[in-house]
Amino acid sequence: MEFLVNPNVERYINSLLKVDNVVEEMEEYAKGRGFPIIGRQGGYLLYLITKIKKPKLVVELGSGFGYSGYWFAKGITDGKVVMIDYLQENLDRAREFLGKAKLLDKVEMRVGDAVQIGREYKGIDILFLDLEKARYMEAVKSLEENLSEGGIIIADNVLFQGKVLNSKNDRKAKVLDSFNRYIHKHYDATILPVRDGLLIATKRL
Amino acid sequence: MEFLVNPNVERYINSLLKVDNVVEEMEEYAKGRGFPIIGRQGGYLLYLITKIKKPKLVVELGSGFGYSGYWFAKGITDGKVVMIDYLQENLDRAREFLGKAKLLDKVEMRVGDAVQIGREYKGIDILFLDLEKARYMEAVKSLEENLSEGGIIIADNVLFQGKVLNSKNDRKAKVLDSFNRYIHKHYDATILPVRDGLLIATKRL
């Protein structure tokens, strides 16, 4: 698929989004290594949802070097974000970046299997999925009982470069399509065409 | 501009969004008359934000026949949405539709100038702008002091079919571009490429 959102529109939206030096540095870091991040629009959206929700507990499955964690931490006033990644070196970078941004007091970092570690946390106000795409269904089924009342699920890459629209021959796209259908069946949800597709869902009233 | 979001992607997202008979009827009504509405994706987004925010008071400037008001009212658990439109006949339709959906107990309807009537309300938790585009700046400047702490502004049509990207020769697009810049300067905000562009902003922490 050529593109999800008109690139000129994305450019206009991004041109309005101001960030501090640490974010710029993180974006450079991602660009230089081809490390996939949620992007500035996605980051702002996480930040706004966090400000509106006022969560005590955010749990991230697949934190990478801390780009999304930065935005959650920035939005939290009284609570914490648990950042989980299977690579120690990713979280080492995250600790550097979030340290510079003076956000470490709102952050807990854990190395290991995201789903397994995530299950240790109950009363999750925002569950963020950005782990291996083939594990999205497993992740939500393992962790949905740990959501608080009114808990939110946010998942990145749910459009998967448009591959979910015709997922027959792509195993990951097939999992993501099933995930999207499962979430829309059991939650109040929508997908926002931000970067690679951001799903937002809340438990039913 | 050809399109803001890839139409196949919009179709995929919309196919996942289930609605009740009243919404289907409202969408038919809009289609039949070429009446612009926020659309199903936009509606779900208003609903989700309302569920997360739990507002006591939502004020809509430019309610039309009640499509957006339906989604706010559906998301409100303890509060009300004030629907304002300059045409009595629009609000008569809104009363019919929201009556069928059994949502009238969460709704107050007012006929007249949206900005002027809006100013009567203090402590607005969500201010929704969907009035004449040339009035967006006037509306936000007149009403921002009436927002509650942590108040949210949501505005529809802020991409204006892409015309804000090059607004020199279009007066309305110019106002919308100024509005977008004003909001991003003074609020935490982003624009979501949903239908014709939805801006979401919260007061700075």
Tab-separated table of N, CA and C in Angstrom, chain A residues 70-191:
chain	number	residue	atom	x	y	z
A	70	TYR	N	8.749	7.878	27.430
A	70	TYR	CA	8.942	9.310	27.670
A	70	TYR	C	7.591	10.028	27.710
A	71	TRP	N	6.750	9.758	26.711
A	71	TRP	CA	5.477	10.490	26.595
A	71	TRP	C	4.511	10.117	27.711
A	72	PHE	N	4.492	8.840	28.065
A	72	PHE	CA	3.649	8.458	29.206
A	72	PHE	C	4.133	9.157	30.474
A	73	ALA	N	5.445	9.064	30.721
A	73	ALA	CA	5.999	9.640	31.956
A	73	ALA	C	5.739	11.144	32.019
A	74	LYS	N	5.877	11.786	30.877
A	74	LYS	CA	5.631	13.232	30.813
A	74	LYS	C	4.182	13.582	31.181
A	75	GLY	N	3.270	12.706	30.837
A	75	GLY	CA	1.850	12.975	31.098
A	75	GLY	C	1.386	12.583	32.494
A	76	ILE	N	2.167	11.756	33.167
A	76	ILE	CA	1.769	11.259	34.491
A	76	ILE	C	2.011	12.325	35.557
A	77	THR	N	1.012	12.552	36.405
A	77	THR	CA	1.233	13.475	37.519
A	77	THR	C	1.449	12.709	38.814
A	78	ASP	N	0.683	11.639	39.001
A	78	ASP	CA	0.814	10.876	40.239
A	78	ASP	C	0.649	9.395	39.899
A	79	GLY	N	1.754	8.770	39.524
A	79	GLY	CA	1.679	7.375	39.130
A	79	GLY	C	3.006	6.979	38.509
A	80	LYS	N	3.019	5.808	37.877
A	80	LYS	CA	4.270	5.379	37.241
A	80	LYS	C	3.995	4.603	35.964
A	81	VAL	N	5.014	4.569	35.117
A	81	VAL	CA	4.963	3.736	33.930
A	81	VAL	C	6.011	2.629	34.080
A	82	VAL	N	5.543	1.395	33.932
A	82	VAL	CA	6.445	0.247	33.964
A	82	VAL	C	6.880	-0.047	32.532
A	83	MET	N	8.160	0.105	32.284
A	83	MET	CA	8.686	-0.117	30.943
A	83	MET	C	9.333	-1.494	30.898
A	84	ILE	N	8.860	-2.336	29.982
A	84	ILE	CA	9.389	-3.699	29.887
A	84	ILE	C	9.966	-3.924	28.496
A	85	ASP	N	11.160	-4.461	28.470
A	85	ASP	CA	11.754	-4.822	27.193
A	85	ASP	C	12.643	-6.056	27.415
A	86	TYR	N	12.804	-6.833	26.374
A	86	TYR	CA	13.613	-8.054	26.535
A	86	TYR	C	15.097	-7.782	26.401
A	87	LEU	N	15.477	-6.560	26.001
A	87	LEU	CA	16.894	-6.238	25.848
A	87	LEU	C	17.351	-5.229	26.895
A	88	GLN	N	18.317	-5.652	27.704
A	88	GLN	CA	18.899	-4.754	28.696
A	88	GLN	C	19.441	-3.481	28.052
A	89	GLU	N	20.080	-3.647	26.895
A	89	GLU	CA	20.699	-2.461	26.288
A	89	GLU	C	19.672	-1.422	25.852
A	90	ASN	N	18.467	-1.869	25.443
A	90	ASN	CA	17.411	-0.893	25.139
A	90	ASN	C	17.061	-0.071	26.382
A	91	LEU	N	16.905	-0.768	27.490
A	91	LEU	CA	16.504	-0.050	28.711
A	91	LEU	C	17.643	0.801	29.267
A	92	ASP	N	18.879	0.405	28.994
A	92	ASP	CA	20.008	1.273	29.374
A	92	ASP	C	19.902	2.607	28.642
A	93	ARG	N	19.597	2.536	27.346
A	93	ARG	CA	19.425	3.778	26.568
A	93	ARG	C	18.237	4.580	27.132
A	94	ALA	N	17.149	3.850	27.411
A	94	ALA	CA	15.949	4.512	27.949
A	94	ALA	C	16.280	5.249	29.244
A	95	ARG	N	17.082	4.618	30.081
A	95	ARG	CA	17.444	5.239	31.359
A	95	ARG	C	18.241	6.533	31.128
A	96	GLU	N	19.118	6.499	30.142
A	96	GLU	CA	19.861	7.726	29.802
A	96	GLU	C	18.921	8.843	29.339
A	97	PHE	N	18.080	8.496	28.363
A	97	PHE	CA	17.194	9.533	27.785
A	97	PHE	C	16.225	10.080	28.846
A	98	LEU	N	15.582	9.187	29.568
A	98	LEU	CA	14.592	9.656	30.539
A	98	LEU	C	15.250	10.341	31.735
A	99	GLY	N	16.494	9.966	31.983
A	99	GLY	CA	17.259	10.679	33.006
A	99	GLY	C	17.489	12.129	32.603
A	100	LYS	N	17.929	12.314	31.370
A	100	LYS	CA	18.129	13.680	30.863
A	100	LYS	C	16.846	14.498	30.927
A	101	ALA	N	15.728	13.820	30.691
A	101	ALA	CA	14.438	14.519	30.695
A	101	ALA	C	13.886	14.657	32.114
A	102	LYS	N	14.641	14.188	33.110
A	102	LYS	CA	14.231	14.243	34.528
A	102	LYS	C	12.874	13.565	34.765
A	103	LEU	N	12.720	12.398	34.162
A	103	LEU	CA	11.449	11.676	34.300
A	103	LEU	C	11.608	10.339	35.021
A	104	LEU	N	12.828	10.041	35.498
A	104	LEU	CA	13.063	8.695	36.043
A	104	LEU	C	12.247	8.395	37.302
A	105	ASP	N	11.824	9.427	38.013
A	105	ASP	CA	11.038	9.171	39.235
A	105	ASP	C	9.643	8.641	38.921
A	106	LYS	N	9.247	8.680	37.657
A	106	LYS	CA	7.918	8.158	37.292
A	106	LYS	C	8.025	6.821	36.559
A	107	VAL	N	9.206	6.229	36.571
A	107	VAL	CA	9.469	5.082	35.705
A	107	VAL	C	10.012	3.894	36.494
A	108	GLU	N	9.547	2.688	36.123
A	108	GLU	CA	10.154	1.452	36.627
A	108	GLU	C	10.550	0.667	35.382
A	109	MET	N	11.759	0.098	35.371
A	109	MET	CA	12.202	-0.633	34.180
A	109	MET	C	12.423	-2.103	34.507
A	110	ARG	N	11.973	-2.972	33.610
A	110	ARG	CA	12.091	-4.406	33.823
A	110	ARG	C	12.589	-5.074	32.539
A	111	VAL	N	13.557	-5.936	32.687
A	111	VAL	CA	14.077	-6.671	31.533
A	111	VAL	C	13.509	-8.083	31.530
A	112	GLY	N	13.004	-8.502	30.371
A	112	GLY	CA	12.548	-9.889	30.274
A	112	GLY	C	11.337	-10.017	29.370
A	113	ASP	N	10.634	-11.132	29.514
A	113	ASP	CA	9.456	-11.385	28.687
A	113	ASP	C	8.319	-10.442	29.102
A	114	ALA	N	7.885	-9.618	28.148
A	114	ALA	CA	6.936	-8.549	28.483
A	114	ALA	C	5.613	-9.090	29.024
A	115	VAL	N	5.088	-10.141	28.397
A	115	VAL	CA	3.784	-10.665	28.812
A	115	VAL	C	3.886	-11.254	30.221
A	116	GLN	N	4.923	-12.024	30.427
A	116	GLN	CA	5.116	-12.684	31.719
A	116	GLN	C	5.301	-11.652	32.842
A	117	ILE	N	6.151	-10.681	32.604
A	117	ILE	CA	6.381	-9.641	33.614
A	117	ILE	C	5.134	-8.781	33.800
A	118	GLY	N	4.477	-8.463	32.687
A	118	GLY	CA	3.262	-7.647	32.757
A	118	GLY	C	2.217	-8.242	33.692
A	119	ARG	N	2.138	-9.573	33.712
A	119	ARG	CA	1.128	-10.251	34.540
A	119	ARG	C	1.329	-10.013	36.036
A	120	GLU	N	2.496	-9.590	36.417
A	120	GLU	CA	2.734	-9.299	37.847
A	120	GLU	C	1.972	-8.055	38.311
A	121	TYR	N	1.532	-7.234	37.359
A	121	TYR	CA	0.914	-5.950	37.721
A	121	TYR	C	-0.607	-6.030	37.618
A	122	LYS	N	-1.282	-5.669	38.694
A	122	LYS	CA	-2.759	-5.641	38.689
A	122	LYS	C	-3.211	-4.183	38.697
A	123	GLY	N	-4.455	-3.959	38.272
A	123	GLY	CA	-4.987	-2.594	38.285
A	123	GLY	C	-4.302	-1.684	37.280
A	124	ILE	N	-4.057	-2.220	36.102
A	124	ILE	CA	-3.390	-1.440	35.052
A	124	ILE	C	-4.394	-0.439	34.439
A	125	ASP	N	-4.057	0.840	34.497
A	125	ASP	CA	-4.953	1.867	33.957
A	125	ASP	C	-4.756	2.057	32.458
A	126	ILE	N	-3.514	1.949	32.024
A	126	ILE	CA	-3.234	1.974	30.583
A	126	ILE	C	-2.251	0.847	30.259
A	127	LEU	N	-2.673	-0.040	29.378
A	127	LEU	CA	-1.804	-1.122	28.901
A	127	LEU	C	-1.398	-0.784	27.473
A	128	PHE	N	-0.089	-0.675	27.256
A	128	PHE	CA	0.406	-0.283	25.931
A	128	PHE	C	1.100	-1.460	25.268
A	129	LEU	N	0.627	-1.833	24.098
A	129	LEU	CA	1.191	-2.979	23.370
A	129	LEU	C	2.073	-2.504	22.221
A	130	ASP	N	3.321	-2.846	22.317
A	130	ASP	CA	4.236	-2.541	21.212
A	130	ASP	C	5.316	-3.624	21.125
A	131	LEU	N	4.918	-4.830	21.483
A	131	LEU	CA	5.856	-5.962	21.435
A	131	LEU	C	5.807	-6.630	20.058
A	132	GLU	N	6.400	-7.811	19.946
A	132	GLU	CA	6.356	-8.520	18.666
A	132	GLU	C	4.893	-8.690	18.234
A	133	LYS	N	4.632	-8.387	16.965
A	133	LYS	CA	3.249	-8.330	16.486
A	133	LYS	C	2.551	-9.696	16.583
A	134	ALA	N	3.315	-10.780	16.414
A	134	ALA	CA	2.721	-12.117	16.467
A	134	ALA	C	2.188	-12.442	17.867
A	135	ARG	N	2.528	-11.609	18.853
A	135	ARG	CA	2.120	-11.899	20.235
A	135	ARG	C	0.980	-11.007	20.748
A	136	TYR	N	0.388	-10.197	19.882
A	136	TYR	CA	-0.647	-9.261	20.359
A	136	TYR	C	-1.856	-9.980	20.974
A	137	MET	N	-2.305	-11.057	20.318
A	137	MET	CA	-3.478	-11.762	20.844
A	137	MET	C	-3.151	-12.400	22.185
A	138	GLU	N	-2.024	-13.068	22.227
A	138	GLU	CA	-1.578	-13.697	23.475
A	138	GLU	C	-1.481	-12.647	24.587
A	139	ALA	N	-0.912	-11.503	24.239
A	139	ALA	CA	-0.709	-10.450	25.240
A	139	ALA	C	-2.033	-9.953	25.807
A	140	VAL	N	-2.984	-9.663	24.926
A	140	VAL	CA	-4.242	-9.107	25.437
A	140	VAL	C	-5.003	-10.162	26.240
A	141	LYS	N	-4.979	-11.391	25.780
A	141	LYS	CA	-5.704	-12.431	26.524
A	141	LYS	C	-5.064	-12.715	27.886
A	142	SER	N	-3.750	-12.615	27.947
A	142	SER	CA	-3.066	-12.845	29.224
A	142	SER	C	-3.261	-11.696	30.195
A	143	LEU	N	-3.422	-10.502	29.674
A	143	LEU	CA	-3.344	-9.329	30.539
A	143	LEU	C	-4.648	-8.580	30.745
A	144	GLU	N	-5.683	-8.912	29.993
A	144	GLU	CA	-6.882	-8.068	30.102
A	144	GLU	C	-7.513	-8.154	31.490
A	145	GLU	N	-7.351	-9.288	32.153
A	145	GLU	CA	-7.925	-9.393	33.506
A	145	GLU	C	-7.168	-8.524	34.517
A	146	ASN	N	-6.007	-8.038	34.128
A	146	ASN	CA	-5.230	-7.161	35.011
A	146	ASN	C	-5.545	-5.681	34.833
A	147	LEU	N	-6.446	-5.372	33.895
A	147	LEU	CA	-6.837	-3.971	33.686
A	147	LEU	C	-7.710	-3.495	34.848
A	148	SER	N	-7.558	-2.221	35.197
A	148	SER	CA	-8.443	-1.632	36.206
A	148	SER	C	-9.823	-1.399	35.586
A	149	GLU	N	-10.806	-1.089	36.428
A	149	GLU	CA	-12.110	-0.680	35.911
A	149	GLU	C	-11.868	0.600	35.121
A	150	GLY	N	-12.417	0.676	33.934
A	150	GLY	CA	-12.152	1.859	33.107
A	150	GLY	C	-10.777	1.846	32.465
A	151	GLY	N	-10.105	0.703	32.535
A	151	GLY	CA	-8.765	0.587	31.961
A	151	GLY	C	-8.758	0.759	30.442
A	152	ILE	N	-7.625	1.226	29.956
A	152	ILE	CA	-7.462	1.513	28.524
A	152	ILE	C	-6.396	0.601	27.930
A	153	ILE	N	-6.639	0.125	26.727
A	153	ILE	CA	-5.610	-0.567	25.955
A	153	ILE	C	-5.222	0.334	24.774
A	154	ILE	N	-3.942	0.532	24.576
A	154	ILE	CA	-3.449	1.231	23.387
A	154	ILE	C	-2.465	0.288	22.694
A	155	ALA	N	-2.617	0.117	21.396
A	155	ALA	CA	-1.733	-0.801	20.675
A	155	ALA	C	-1.198	-0.126	19.421
A	156	ASP	N	0.097	-0.273	19.201
A	156	ASP	CA	0.725	0.351	18.038
A	156	ASP	C	0.829	-0.649	16.876
A	157	ASN	N	0.922	-0.113	15.669
A	157	ASN	CA	1.146	-0.895	14.444
A	157	ASN	C	-0.030	-1.773	14.029
A	158	VAL	N	-1.240	-1.419	14.456
A	158	VAL	CA	-2.367	-2.308	14.166
A	158	VAL	C	-2.828	-2.249	12.706
A	159	LEU	N	-2.329	-1.300	11.939
A	159	LEU	CA	-2.624	-1.321	10.493
A	159	LEU	C	-1.504	-2.008	9.709
A	160	PHE	N	-0.333	-2.108	10.328
A	160	PHE	CA	0.794	-2.868	9.786
A	160	PHE	C	1.059	-2.541	8.321
A	161	GLN	N	1.330	-1.275	8.082
A	161	GLN	CA	1.554	-0.770	6.705
A	161	GLN	C	0.418	-1.133	5.742
A	162	GLY	N	-0.753	-1.281	6.290
A	162	GLY	CA	-1.910	-1.606	5.453
A	162	GLY	C	-2.085	-3.097	5.205
A	163	LYS	N	-1.156	-3.900	5.715
A	163	LYS	CA	-1.227	-5.341	5.427
A	163	LYS	C	-2.417	-6.033	6.097
A	164	VAL	N	-2.975	-5.439	7.148
A	164	VAL	CA	-4.146	-6.057	7.785
A	164	VAL	C	-5.365	-6.063	6.859
A	165	LEU	N	-5.353	-5.203	5.831
A	165	LEU	CA	-6.504	-5.127	4.925
A	165	LEU	C	-6.606	-6.372	4.048
A	166	ASN	N	-5.487	-7.045	3.882
A	166	ASN	CA	-5.500	-8.269	3.096
A	166	ASN	C	-4.394	-9.162	3.664
A	167	SER	N	-4.765	-9.873	4.726
A	167	SER	CA	-3.740	-10.489	5.569
A	167	SER	C	-3.510	-11.963	5.286
A	168	LYS	N	-4.149	-12.483	4.236
A	168	LYS	CA	-4.089	-13.928	3.977
A	168	LYS	C	-2.686	-14.515	4.022
A	169	ASN	N	-1.760	-13.826	3.376
A	169	ASN	CA	-0.432	-14.432	3.205
A	169	ASN	C	0.623	-13.889	4.156
A	170	ASP	N	0.185	-13.257	5.224
A	170	ASP	CA	1.148	-12.671	6.151
A	170	ASP	C	0.718	-13.047	7.573
A	171	ARG	N	1.530	-13.865	8.195
A	171	ARG	CA	1.147	-14.403	9.501
A	171	ARG	C	0.955	-13.303	10.542
A	172	LYS	N	1.882	-12.346	10.589
A	172	LYS	CA	1.765	-11.271	11.573
A	172	LYS	C	0.536	-10.403	11.304
A	173	ALA	N	0.322	-10.092	10.021
A	173	ALA	CA	-0.841	-9.277	9.662
A	173	ALA	C	-2.127	-9.996	10.055
A	174	LYS	N	-2.112	-11.326	9.929
A	174	LYS	CA	-3.287	-12.115	10.285
A	174	LYS	C	-3.557	-12.026	11.794
A	175	VAL	N	-2.496	-12.105	12.577
A	175	VAL	CA	-2.652	-11.969	14.037
A	175	VAL	C	-3.190	-10.576	14.371
A	176	LEU	N	-2.645	-9.564	13.716
A	176	LEU	CA	-3.083	-8.193	14.005
A	176	LEU	C	-4.545	-7.987	13.610
A	177	ASP	N	-4.950	-8.548	12.483
A	177	ASP	CA	-6.348	-8.435	12.072
A	177	ASP	C	-7.253	-9.132	13.090
A	178	SER	N	-6.855	-10.315	13.536
A	178	SER	CA	-7.639	-11.021	14.563
A	178	SER	C	-7.691	-10.207	15.851
A	179	PHE	N	-6.553	-9.631	16.199
A	179	PHE	CA	-6.477	-8.784	17.393
A	179	PHE	C	-7.469	-7.613	17.261
A	180	ASN	N	-7.443	-6.924	16.120
A	180	ASN	CA	-8.356	-5.791	15.906
A	180	ASN	C	-9.813	-6.225	16.052
A	181	ARG	N	-10.139	-7.386	15.482
A	181	ARG	CA	-11.530	-7.873	15.544
A	181	ARG	C	-11.921	-8.275	16.967
A	182	TYR	N	-10.990	-8.908	17.645
A	182	TYR	CA	-11.248	-9.308	19.035
A	182	TYR	C	-11.507	-8.080	19.906
A	183	ILE	N	-10.642	-7.082	19.769
A	183	ILE	CA	-10.775	-5.871	20.588
A	183	ILE	C	-12.095	-5.147	20.296
A	184	HIS	N	-12.416	-4.991	19.012
A	184	HIS	CA	-13.652	-4.273	18.673
A	184	HIS	C	-14.896	-5.041	19.121
A	185	LYS	N	-14.770	-6.350	19.247
A	185	LYS	CA	-15.920	-7.144	19.706
A	185	LYS	C	-16.126	-6.993	21.215
A	186	HIS	N	-15.030	-6.903	21.955
A	186	HIS	CA	-15.140	-6.960	23.408
A	186	HIS	C	-14.926	-5.632	24.122
A	187	TYR	N	-14.479	-4.638	23.409
A	187	TYR	CA	-14.201	-3.322	24.009
A	187	TYR	C	-14.863	-2.230	23.176
A	188	ASP	N	-14.955	-1.023	23.763
A	188	ASP	CA	-15.258	0.163	22.963
A	188	ASP	C	-13.943	0.630	22.389
A	189	ALA	N	-13.842	0.684	21.084
A	189	ALA	CA	-12.520	0.875	20.484
A	189	ALA	C	-12.595	1.580	19.141
A	190	THR	N	-11.478	2.164	18.765
A	190	THR	CA	-11.315	2.609	17.381
A	190	THR	C	-9.834	2.591	17.022
A	191	ILE	N	-9.577	2.625	15.724
A	191	ILE	CA	-8.193	2.686	15.235
A	191	ILE	C	-7.963	4.075	14.653
